[in-house]
Short mmCIF file of C-alpha atoms in Angstrom, two decimals:
data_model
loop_
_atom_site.label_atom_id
_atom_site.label_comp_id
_atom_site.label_asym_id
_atom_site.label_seq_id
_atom_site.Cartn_x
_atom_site.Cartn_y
_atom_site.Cartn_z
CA UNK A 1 -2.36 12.99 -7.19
CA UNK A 2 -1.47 13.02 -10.98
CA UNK A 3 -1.66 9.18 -11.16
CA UNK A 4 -5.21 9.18 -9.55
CA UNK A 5 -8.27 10.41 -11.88
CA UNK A 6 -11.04 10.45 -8.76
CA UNK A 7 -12.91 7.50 -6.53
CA UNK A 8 -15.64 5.45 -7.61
CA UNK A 9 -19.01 4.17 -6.24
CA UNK A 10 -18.80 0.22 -7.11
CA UNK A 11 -22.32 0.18 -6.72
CA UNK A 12 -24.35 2.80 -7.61
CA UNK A 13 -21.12 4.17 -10.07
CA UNK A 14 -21.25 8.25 -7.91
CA UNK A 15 -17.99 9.85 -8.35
CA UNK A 16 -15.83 11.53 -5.69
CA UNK A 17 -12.77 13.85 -5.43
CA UNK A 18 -9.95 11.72 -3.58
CA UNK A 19 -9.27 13.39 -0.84
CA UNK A 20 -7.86 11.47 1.83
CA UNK A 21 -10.28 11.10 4.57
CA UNK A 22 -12.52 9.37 2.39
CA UNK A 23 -14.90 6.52 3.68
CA UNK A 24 -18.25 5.45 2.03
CA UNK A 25 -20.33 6.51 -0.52
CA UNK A 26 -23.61 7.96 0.54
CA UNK A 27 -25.43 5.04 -0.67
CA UNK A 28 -23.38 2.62 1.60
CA UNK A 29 -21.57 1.61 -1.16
CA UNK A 30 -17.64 0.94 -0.94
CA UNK A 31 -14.71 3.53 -3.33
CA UNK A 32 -13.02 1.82 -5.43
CA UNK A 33 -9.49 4.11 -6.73
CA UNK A 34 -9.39 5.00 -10.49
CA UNK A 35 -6.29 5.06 -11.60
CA UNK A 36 -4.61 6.93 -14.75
CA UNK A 37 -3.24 4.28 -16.53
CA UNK A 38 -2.14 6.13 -20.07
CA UNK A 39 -0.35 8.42 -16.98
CA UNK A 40 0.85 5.66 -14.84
CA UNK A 41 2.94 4.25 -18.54
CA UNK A 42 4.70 6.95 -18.92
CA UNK A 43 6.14 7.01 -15.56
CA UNK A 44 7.06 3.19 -14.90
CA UNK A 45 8.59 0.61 -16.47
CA UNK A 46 10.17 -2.83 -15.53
CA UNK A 47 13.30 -1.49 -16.08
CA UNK A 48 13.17 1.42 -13.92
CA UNK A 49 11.57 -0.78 -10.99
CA UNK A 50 14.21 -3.07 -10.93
CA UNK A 51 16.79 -0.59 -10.84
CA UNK A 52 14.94 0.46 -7.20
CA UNK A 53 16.90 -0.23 -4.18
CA UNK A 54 13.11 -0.05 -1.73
CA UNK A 55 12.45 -3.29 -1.22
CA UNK A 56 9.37 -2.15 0.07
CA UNK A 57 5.60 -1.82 -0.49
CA UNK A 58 6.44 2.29 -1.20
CA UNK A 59 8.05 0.73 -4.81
CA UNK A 60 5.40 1.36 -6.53
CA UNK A 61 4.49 4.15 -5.35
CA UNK A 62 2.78 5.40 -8.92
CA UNK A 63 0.35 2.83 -8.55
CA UNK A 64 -0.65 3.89 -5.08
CA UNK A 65 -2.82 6.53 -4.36
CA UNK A 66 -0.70 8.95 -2.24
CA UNK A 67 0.63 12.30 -2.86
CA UNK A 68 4.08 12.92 -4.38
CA UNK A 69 5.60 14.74 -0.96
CA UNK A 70 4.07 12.15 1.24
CA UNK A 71 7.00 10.25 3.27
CA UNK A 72 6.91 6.90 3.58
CA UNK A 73 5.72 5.48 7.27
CA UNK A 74 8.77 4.45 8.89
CA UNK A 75 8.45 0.52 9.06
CA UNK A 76 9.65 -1.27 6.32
CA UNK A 77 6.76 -3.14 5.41
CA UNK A 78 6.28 -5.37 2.14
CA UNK A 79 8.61 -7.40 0.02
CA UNK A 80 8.59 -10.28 2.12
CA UNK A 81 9.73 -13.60 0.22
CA UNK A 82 8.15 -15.88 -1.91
CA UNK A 83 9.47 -19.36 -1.95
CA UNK A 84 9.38 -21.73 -4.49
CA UNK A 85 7.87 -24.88 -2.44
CA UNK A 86 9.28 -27.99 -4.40
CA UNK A 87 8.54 -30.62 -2.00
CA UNK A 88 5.24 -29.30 -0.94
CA UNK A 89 4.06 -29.55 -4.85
CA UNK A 90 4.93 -32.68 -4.69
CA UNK A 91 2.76 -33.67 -1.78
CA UNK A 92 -0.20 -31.88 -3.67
CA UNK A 93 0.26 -33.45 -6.99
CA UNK A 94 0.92 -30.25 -8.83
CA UNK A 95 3.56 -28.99 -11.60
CA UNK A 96 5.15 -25.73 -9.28
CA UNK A 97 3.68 -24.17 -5.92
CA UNK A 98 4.85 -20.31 -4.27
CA UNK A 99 4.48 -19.45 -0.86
CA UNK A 100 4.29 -16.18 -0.16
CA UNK A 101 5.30 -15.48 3.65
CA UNK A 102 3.94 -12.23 4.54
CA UNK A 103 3.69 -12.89 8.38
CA UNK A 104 7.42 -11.34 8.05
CA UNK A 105 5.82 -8.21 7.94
CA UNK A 106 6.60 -6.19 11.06
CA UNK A 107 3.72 -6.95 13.05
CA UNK A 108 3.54 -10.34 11.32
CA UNK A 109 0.63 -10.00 8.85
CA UNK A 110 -0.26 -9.14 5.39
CA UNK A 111 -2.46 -6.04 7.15
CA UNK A 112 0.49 -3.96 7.27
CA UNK A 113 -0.10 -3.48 4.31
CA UNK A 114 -3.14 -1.58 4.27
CA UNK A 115 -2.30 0.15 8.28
CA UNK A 116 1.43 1.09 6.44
CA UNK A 117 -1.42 2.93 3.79
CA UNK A 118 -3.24 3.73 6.10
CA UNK A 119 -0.95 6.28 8.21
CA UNK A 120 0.12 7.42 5.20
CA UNK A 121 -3.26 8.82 3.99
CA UNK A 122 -3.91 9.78 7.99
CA UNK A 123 -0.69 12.47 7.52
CA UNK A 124 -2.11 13.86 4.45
CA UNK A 125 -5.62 14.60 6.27
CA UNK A 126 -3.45 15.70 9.33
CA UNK A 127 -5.05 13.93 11.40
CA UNK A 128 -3.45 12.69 14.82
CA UNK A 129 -5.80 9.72 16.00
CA UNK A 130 -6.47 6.65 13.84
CA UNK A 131 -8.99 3.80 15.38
CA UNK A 132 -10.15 0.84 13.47
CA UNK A 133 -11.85 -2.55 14.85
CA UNK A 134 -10.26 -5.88 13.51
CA UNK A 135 -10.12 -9.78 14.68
CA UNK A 136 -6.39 -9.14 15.93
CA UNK A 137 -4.17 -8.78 12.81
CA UNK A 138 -5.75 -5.11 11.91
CA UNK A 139 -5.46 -4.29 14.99
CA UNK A 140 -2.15 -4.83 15.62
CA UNK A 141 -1.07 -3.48 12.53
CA UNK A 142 -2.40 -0.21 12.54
CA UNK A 143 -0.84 -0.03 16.25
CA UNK A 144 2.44 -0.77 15.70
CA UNK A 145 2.81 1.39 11.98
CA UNK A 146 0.53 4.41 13.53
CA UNK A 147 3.19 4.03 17.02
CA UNK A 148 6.68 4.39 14.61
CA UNK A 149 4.47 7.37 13.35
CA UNK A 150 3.89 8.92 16.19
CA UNK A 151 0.06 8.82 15.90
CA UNK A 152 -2.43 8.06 18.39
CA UNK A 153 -4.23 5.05 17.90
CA UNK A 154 -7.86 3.59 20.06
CA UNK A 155 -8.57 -0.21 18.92
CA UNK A 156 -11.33 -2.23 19.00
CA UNK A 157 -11.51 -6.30 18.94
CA UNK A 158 -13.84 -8.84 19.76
CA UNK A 159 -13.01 -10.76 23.61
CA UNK A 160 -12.05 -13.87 21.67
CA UNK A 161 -8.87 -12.00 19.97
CA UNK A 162 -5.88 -14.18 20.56
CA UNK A 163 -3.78 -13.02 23.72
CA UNK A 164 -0.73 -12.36 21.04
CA UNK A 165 -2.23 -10.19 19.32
CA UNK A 166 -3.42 -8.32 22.32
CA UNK A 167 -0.05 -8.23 23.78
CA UNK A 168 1.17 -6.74 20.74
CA UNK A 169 -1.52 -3.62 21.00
CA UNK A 170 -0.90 -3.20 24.58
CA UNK A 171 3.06 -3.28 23.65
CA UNK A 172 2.55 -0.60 21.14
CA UNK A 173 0.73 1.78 23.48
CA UNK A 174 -2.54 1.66 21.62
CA UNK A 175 -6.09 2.06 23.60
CA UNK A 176 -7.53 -1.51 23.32
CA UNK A 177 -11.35 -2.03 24.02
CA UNK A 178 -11.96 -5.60 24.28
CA UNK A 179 -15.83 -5.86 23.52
CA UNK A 180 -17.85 -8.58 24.88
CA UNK A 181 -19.26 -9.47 21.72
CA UNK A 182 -18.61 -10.77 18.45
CA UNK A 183 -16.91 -8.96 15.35
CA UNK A 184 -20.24 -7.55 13.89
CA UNK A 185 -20.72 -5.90 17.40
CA UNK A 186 -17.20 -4.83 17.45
CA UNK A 187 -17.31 -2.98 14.41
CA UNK A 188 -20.36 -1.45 15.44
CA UNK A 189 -19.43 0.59 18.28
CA UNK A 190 -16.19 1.20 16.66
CA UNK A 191 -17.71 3.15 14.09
CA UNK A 192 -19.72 5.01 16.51
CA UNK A 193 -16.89 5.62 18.54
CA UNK A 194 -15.11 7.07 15.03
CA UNK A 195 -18.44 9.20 14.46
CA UNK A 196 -18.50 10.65 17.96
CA UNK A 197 -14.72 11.79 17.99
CA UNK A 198 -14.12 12.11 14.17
CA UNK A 199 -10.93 9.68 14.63
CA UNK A 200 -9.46 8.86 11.22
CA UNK A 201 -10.99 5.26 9.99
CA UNK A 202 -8.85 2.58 8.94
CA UNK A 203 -11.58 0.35 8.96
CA UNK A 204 -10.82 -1.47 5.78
CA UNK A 205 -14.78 -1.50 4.90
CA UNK A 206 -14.85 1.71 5.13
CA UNK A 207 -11.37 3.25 4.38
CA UNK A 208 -11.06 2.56 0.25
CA UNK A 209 -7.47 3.27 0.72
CA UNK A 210 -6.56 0.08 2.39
CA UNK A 211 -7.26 -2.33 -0.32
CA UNK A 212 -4.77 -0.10 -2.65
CA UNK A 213 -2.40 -1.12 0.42
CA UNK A 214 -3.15 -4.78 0.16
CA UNK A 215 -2.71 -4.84 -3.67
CA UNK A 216 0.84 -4.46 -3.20
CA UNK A 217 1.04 -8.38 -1.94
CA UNK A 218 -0.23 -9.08 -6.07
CA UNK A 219 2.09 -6.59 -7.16
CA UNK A 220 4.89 -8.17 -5.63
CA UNK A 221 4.27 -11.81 -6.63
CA UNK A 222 4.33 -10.77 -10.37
CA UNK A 223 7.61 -9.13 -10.01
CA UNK A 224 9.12 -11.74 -7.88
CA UNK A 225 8.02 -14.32 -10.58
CA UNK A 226 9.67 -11.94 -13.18
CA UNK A 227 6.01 -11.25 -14.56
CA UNK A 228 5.15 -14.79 -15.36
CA UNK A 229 1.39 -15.17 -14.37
CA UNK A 230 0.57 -18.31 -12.57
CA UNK A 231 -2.88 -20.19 -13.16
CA UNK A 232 -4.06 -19.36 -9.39
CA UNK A 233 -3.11 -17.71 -6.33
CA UNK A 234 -4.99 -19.00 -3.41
CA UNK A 235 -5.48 -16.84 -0.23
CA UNK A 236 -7.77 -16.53 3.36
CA UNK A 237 -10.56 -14.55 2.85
CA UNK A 238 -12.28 -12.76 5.53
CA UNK A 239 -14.52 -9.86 5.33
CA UNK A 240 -12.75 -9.32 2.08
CA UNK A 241 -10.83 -6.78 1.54
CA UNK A 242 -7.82 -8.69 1.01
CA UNK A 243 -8.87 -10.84 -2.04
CA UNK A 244 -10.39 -7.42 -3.49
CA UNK A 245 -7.22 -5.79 -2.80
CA UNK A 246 -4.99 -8.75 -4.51
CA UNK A 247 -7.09 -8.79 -7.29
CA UNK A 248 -7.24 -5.02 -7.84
CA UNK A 249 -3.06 -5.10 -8.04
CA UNK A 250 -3.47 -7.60 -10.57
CA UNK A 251 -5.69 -5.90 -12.65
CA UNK A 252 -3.45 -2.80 -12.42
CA UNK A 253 -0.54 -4.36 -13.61
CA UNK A 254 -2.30 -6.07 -16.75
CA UNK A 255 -3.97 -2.30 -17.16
CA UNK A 256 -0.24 -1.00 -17.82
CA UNK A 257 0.81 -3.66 -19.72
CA UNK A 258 3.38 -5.39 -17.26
CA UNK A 259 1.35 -8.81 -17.25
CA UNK A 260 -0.35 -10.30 -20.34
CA UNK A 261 -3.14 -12.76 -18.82
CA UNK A 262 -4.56 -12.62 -15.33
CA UNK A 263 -4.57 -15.85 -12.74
CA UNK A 264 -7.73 -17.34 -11.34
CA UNK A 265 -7.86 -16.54 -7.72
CA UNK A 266 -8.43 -19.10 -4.69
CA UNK A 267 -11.07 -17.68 -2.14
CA UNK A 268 -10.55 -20.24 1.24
CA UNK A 269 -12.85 -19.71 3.50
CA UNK A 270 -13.72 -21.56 7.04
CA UNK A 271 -16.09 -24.00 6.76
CA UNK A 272 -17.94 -22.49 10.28
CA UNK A 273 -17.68 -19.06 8.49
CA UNK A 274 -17.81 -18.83 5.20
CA UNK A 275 -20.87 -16.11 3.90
CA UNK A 276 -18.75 -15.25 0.28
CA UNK A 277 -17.99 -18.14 -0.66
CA UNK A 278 -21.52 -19.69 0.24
CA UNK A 279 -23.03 -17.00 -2.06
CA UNK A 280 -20.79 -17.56 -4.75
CA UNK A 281 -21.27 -21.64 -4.69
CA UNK A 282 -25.63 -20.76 -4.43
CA UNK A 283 -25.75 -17.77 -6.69
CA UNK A 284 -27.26 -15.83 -4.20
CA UNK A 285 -27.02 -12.78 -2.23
CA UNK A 286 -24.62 -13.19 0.64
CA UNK A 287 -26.37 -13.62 4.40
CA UNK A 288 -24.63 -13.36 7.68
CA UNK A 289 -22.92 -16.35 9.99
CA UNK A 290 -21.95 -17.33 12.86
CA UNK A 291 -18.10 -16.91 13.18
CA UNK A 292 -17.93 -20.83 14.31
CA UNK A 293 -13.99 -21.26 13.49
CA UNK A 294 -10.78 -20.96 15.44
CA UNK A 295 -9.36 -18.90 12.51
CA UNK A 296 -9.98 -16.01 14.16
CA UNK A 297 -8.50 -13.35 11.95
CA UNK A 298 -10.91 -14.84 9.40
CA UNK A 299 -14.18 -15.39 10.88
CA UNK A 300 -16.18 -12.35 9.98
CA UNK A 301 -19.58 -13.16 9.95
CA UNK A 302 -20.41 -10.38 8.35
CA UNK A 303 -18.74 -9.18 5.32
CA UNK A 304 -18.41 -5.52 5.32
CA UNK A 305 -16.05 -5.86 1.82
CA UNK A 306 -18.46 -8.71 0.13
CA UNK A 307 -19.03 -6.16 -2.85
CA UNK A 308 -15.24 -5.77 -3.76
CA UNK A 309 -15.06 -9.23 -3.13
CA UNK A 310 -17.33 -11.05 -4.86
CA UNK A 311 -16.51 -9.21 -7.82
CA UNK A 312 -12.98 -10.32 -8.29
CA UNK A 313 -13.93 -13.80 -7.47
CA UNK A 314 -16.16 -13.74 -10.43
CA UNK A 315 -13.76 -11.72 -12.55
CA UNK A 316 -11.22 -13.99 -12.26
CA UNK A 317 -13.28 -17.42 -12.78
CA UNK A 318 -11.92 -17.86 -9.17
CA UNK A 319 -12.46 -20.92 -7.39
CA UNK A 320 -14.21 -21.24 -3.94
CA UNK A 321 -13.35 -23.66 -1.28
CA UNK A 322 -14.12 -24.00 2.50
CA UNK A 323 -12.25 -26.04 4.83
CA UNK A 324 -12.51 -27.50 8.45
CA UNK A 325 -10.94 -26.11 11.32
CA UNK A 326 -9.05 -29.53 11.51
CA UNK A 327 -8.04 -29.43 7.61
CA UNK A 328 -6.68 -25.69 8.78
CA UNK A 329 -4.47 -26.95 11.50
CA UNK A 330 -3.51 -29.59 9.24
CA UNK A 331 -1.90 -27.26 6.50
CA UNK A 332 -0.48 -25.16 9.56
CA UNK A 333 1.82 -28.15 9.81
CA UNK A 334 1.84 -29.30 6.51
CA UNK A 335 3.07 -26.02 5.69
CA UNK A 336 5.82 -26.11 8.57
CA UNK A 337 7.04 -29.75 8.03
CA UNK A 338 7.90 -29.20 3.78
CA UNK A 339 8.42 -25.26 4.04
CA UNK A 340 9.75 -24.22 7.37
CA UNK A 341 7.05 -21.86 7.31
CA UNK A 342 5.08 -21.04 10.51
CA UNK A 343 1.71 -19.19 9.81
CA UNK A 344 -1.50 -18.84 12.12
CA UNK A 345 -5.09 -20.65 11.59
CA UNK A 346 -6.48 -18.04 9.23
CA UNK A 347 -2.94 -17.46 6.89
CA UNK A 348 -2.58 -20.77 6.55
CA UNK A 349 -6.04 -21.04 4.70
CA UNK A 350 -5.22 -20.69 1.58
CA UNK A 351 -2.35 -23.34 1.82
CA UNK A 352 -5.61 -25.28 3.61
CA UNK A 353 -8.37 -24.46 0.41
CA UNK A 354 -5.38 -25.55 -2.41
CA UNK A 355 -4.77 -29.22 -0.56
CA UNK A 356 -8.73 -29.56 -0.22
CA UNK A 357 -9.35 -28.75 -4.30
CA UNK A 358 -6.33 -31.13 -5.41
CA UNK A 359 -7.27 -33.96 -3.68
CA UNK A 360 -10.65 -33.32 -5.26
CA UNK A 361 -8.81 -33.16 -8.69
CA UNK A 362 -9.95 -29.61 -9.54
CA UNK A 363 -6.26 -28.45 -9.72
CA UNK A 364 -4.54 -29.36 -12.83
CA UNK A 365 -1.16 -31.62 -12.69
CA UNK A 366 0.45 -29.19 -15.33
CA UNK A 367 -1.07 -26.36 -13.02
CA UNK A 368 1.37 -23.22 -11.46
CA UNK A 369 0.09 -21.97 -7.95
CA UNK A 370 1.16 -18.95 -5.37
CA UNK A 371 -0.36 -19.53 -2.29
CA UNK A 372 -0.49 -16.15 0.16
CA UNK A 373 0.58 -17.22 4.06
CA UNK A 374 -0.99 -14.14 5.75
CA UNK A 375 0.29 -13.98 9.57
CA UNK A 376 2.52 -15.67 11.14
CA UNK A 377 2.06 -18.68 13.73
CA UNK A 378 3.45 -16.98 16.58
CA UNK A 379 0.23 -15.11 16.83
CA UNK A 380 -1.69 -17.94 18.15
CA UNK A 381 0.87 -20.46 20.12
CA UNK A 382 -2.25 -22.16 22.11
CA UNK A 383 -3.97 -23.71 19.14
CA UNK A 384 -0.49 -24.31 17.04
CA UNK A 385 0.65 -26.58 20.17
CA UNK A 386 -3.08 -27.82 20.26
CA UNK A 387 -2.77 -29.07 17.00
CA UNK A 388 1.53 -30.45 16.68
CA UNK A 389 1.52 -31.58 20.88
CA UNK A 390 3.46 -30.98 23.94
CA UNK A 391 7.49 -32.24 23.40
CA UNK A 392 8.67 -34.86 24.97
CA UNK A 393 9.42 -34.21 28.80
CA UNK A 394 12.25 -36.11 30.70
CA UNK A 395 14.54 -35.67 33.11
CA UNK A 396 18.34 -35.66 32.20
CA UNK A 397 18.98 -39.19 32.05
CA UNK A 398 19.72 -40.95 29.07
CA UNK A 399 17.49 -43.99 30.12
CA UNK A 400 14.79 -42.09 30.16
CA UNK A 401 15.52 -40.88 26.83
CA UNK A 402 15.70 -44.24 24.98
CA UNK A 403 12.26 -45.27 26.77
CA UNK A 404 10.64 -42.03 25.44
CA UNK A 405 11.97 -42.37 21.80
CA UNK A 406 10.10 -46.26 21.59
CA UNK A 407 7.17 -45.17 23.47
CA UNK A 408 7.29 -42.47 20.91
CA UNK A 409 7.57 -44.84 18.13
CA UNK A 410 11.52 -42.29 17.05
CA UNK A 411 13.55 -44.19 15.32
CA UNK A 412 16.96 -42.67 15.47
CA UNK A 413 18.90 -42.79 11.52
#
């Protein structure tokens, strides 16, 4: 890869060839990509990306670490929209508010991303089976972008996963094990399972590919804003890869000169599971917790990307805010009623983190935000009719209708 100079221990600094089965370094410590930037400049411009008909992730494909030849997986994943949320801003009290929608994607998360990244690095090691463990969203990611590949796939998710999500791994012919246990467990004997039968890993704590995936969501919202930074970007966090990988696109593009100041990131956490930002807001070291939150694609008790993580929360002078499970479901329909935007417990987060730090006056008036909607509602009906109600049920008779409507308190304009 001419745009790729090697891989890079982020903590103990060892250097490795990238080759594309890489996972860990030998000291436990997560990869991080090094690009070529003085390379990367003389081979993109704004110009020349804006003349691209791909309105895909694989448009930037000189800031992502795959090889020249490499095709493209087949599902058009990335460039979902960002709307400009006028009435929503309103409701928060700020100048201008984004939402990014990536529960378009074709399994209906942002972690298409990194599985669409993932099966491409998988071709280049020739490999035929690719097994990860995730919440849900992982899950079904990898199984529906490693299916259109024709690549074998073996899953792994806690029992709590949602029954949408499972469908959707079932649907795309994947080997689900459903593991009595919680997500720590889960990864666990995933990564034995990986170790035994040398599957390729797209565990994202592992695989350092999939946050160069991920970044592509950062890369997007700068072009989409034609380049004008905003002061944050708030977004779920989990076990962390996906803030890391955000931040890491940002960084790239200020690297090569396409952006001139960097935003402060938004890490929104659940308040029942919420190790990063806890060690951020006590300056310690993170510890583990309970996964106590129906956000499910969120609650990671254990942080396997807290390094990456923590790091760009610092490096952007990011902000940290956890929120209830009831302040969650709350922005789920917040976010429906002004946007017409349906997203699940855990992409709904960051919408949930941004409310929570205005009312609390620590977002500015004046103050520009992009706020990152990372699956779609449709992955978790029970607890999005849990939290809006059942409709109104009545047999055909207009009678019946007007007596619902003022037991209902509906006035009809």
């Amino acid at each position: 890869m001419k745009n790729v100079i090697h891989a890079k221990c982020v903590k103990c600094g060892k250097i490795y060839e990238s080759t594309p089965d890489l996972t860990n370094c030998t000291c436990g410590g997560i990869l991080d990509i090094i690009y070529d930037y003085d390379y990367i400049k003389t081979q993109l411009t704004k110009e020349k990306l804006a003349s691209r008909r791909d309105n895909s992730m694989w448009r930037y494909r000189e800031l992502l670490p795959v090889e020249e030849p490499t095709p493209a997986p087949p599902l058009r994943v990335g460039w979902s929209p960002l709307y400009e949320a006028s009435r929503l801003a309103k409701e928060l009290g700020i100048a201008r508010l984004y939402v990014k929608d990536d529960g378009v994607n074709p399994t209906a998360s942002l972690k298409d991303r990194a599985s669409s990244m993932a099966v491409a690095k998988a071709m280049e090691a020739g490999a035929k089976v690719i097994a990860c463990s995730s919440t849900g969203n992982a899950a079904s990611s990898l199984a529906g972008n490693a299916a259109a590949a024709g690549l074998k796939t073996y899953i792994f998710v806690p029992s709590r996963a949602p029954k949408g999500k499972v469908a959707q791994l079932m649907t795309f012919g994947a080997t689900v094990i459903s593991v009595q246990g919680s997500y720590e467990e889960t990864f666990e004997l995933s990564k034995q399972a990986i170790e035994k039968w040398g599957w390729y890993n797209r565990n994202a704590a592992i695989n350092p590919y999939l946050s160069e995936g991920k970044k592509t969501v950062g890369l997007e919202i700068m072009e989409q804003l034609g380049w004008e930074v905003p002061d944050y970007i708030a977004i779920s966090v989990g076990d962390g890869c996906t803030i890391a990988g955000l931040w890491k696109g940002l960084k790239d593009l200020y690297a090569i000169g396409f952006i001139d100041k960097l935003p402060r990131l938004i890490s929104a956490q659940a308040e029942g599971c919420c190790p990063l930002n806890r060690a951020i807001e006590t300056g310690e070291p993170w510890r583990p917790m309970e996964e106590n939150t129906l956000a499910d694609s969120i609650a990671v008790g254990v942080p396997r990307n807290a390094d990456k993580a923590l790091m760009a929360i610092r490096e952007s002078n990011g902000l940290v805010v956890n929120v209830s499970d009831q302040e969650i479901m709350a922005a789920q329909k917040l976010l429906g009623r002004t946007c017409g935007v349906f997203g699940e417990p855990a992409g709904v987060t960051g919408t949930a983190g941004l409310k929570k730090l205005c009312e609390q006056g620590k977002i500015a008036p004046d103050a520009t935000v992009v706020s990152v909607v990372t699956g779609n509602g449709l992955k978790d009906v029970a607890n999005a009719i849990a939290a809006c109600g059942e409709p109104i049920s009545i047999p055909s008779d207009m009678e019946r209708l007007l007596t619902a409507f003022a037991e209902n308190g509906i006035v009809v304009d």
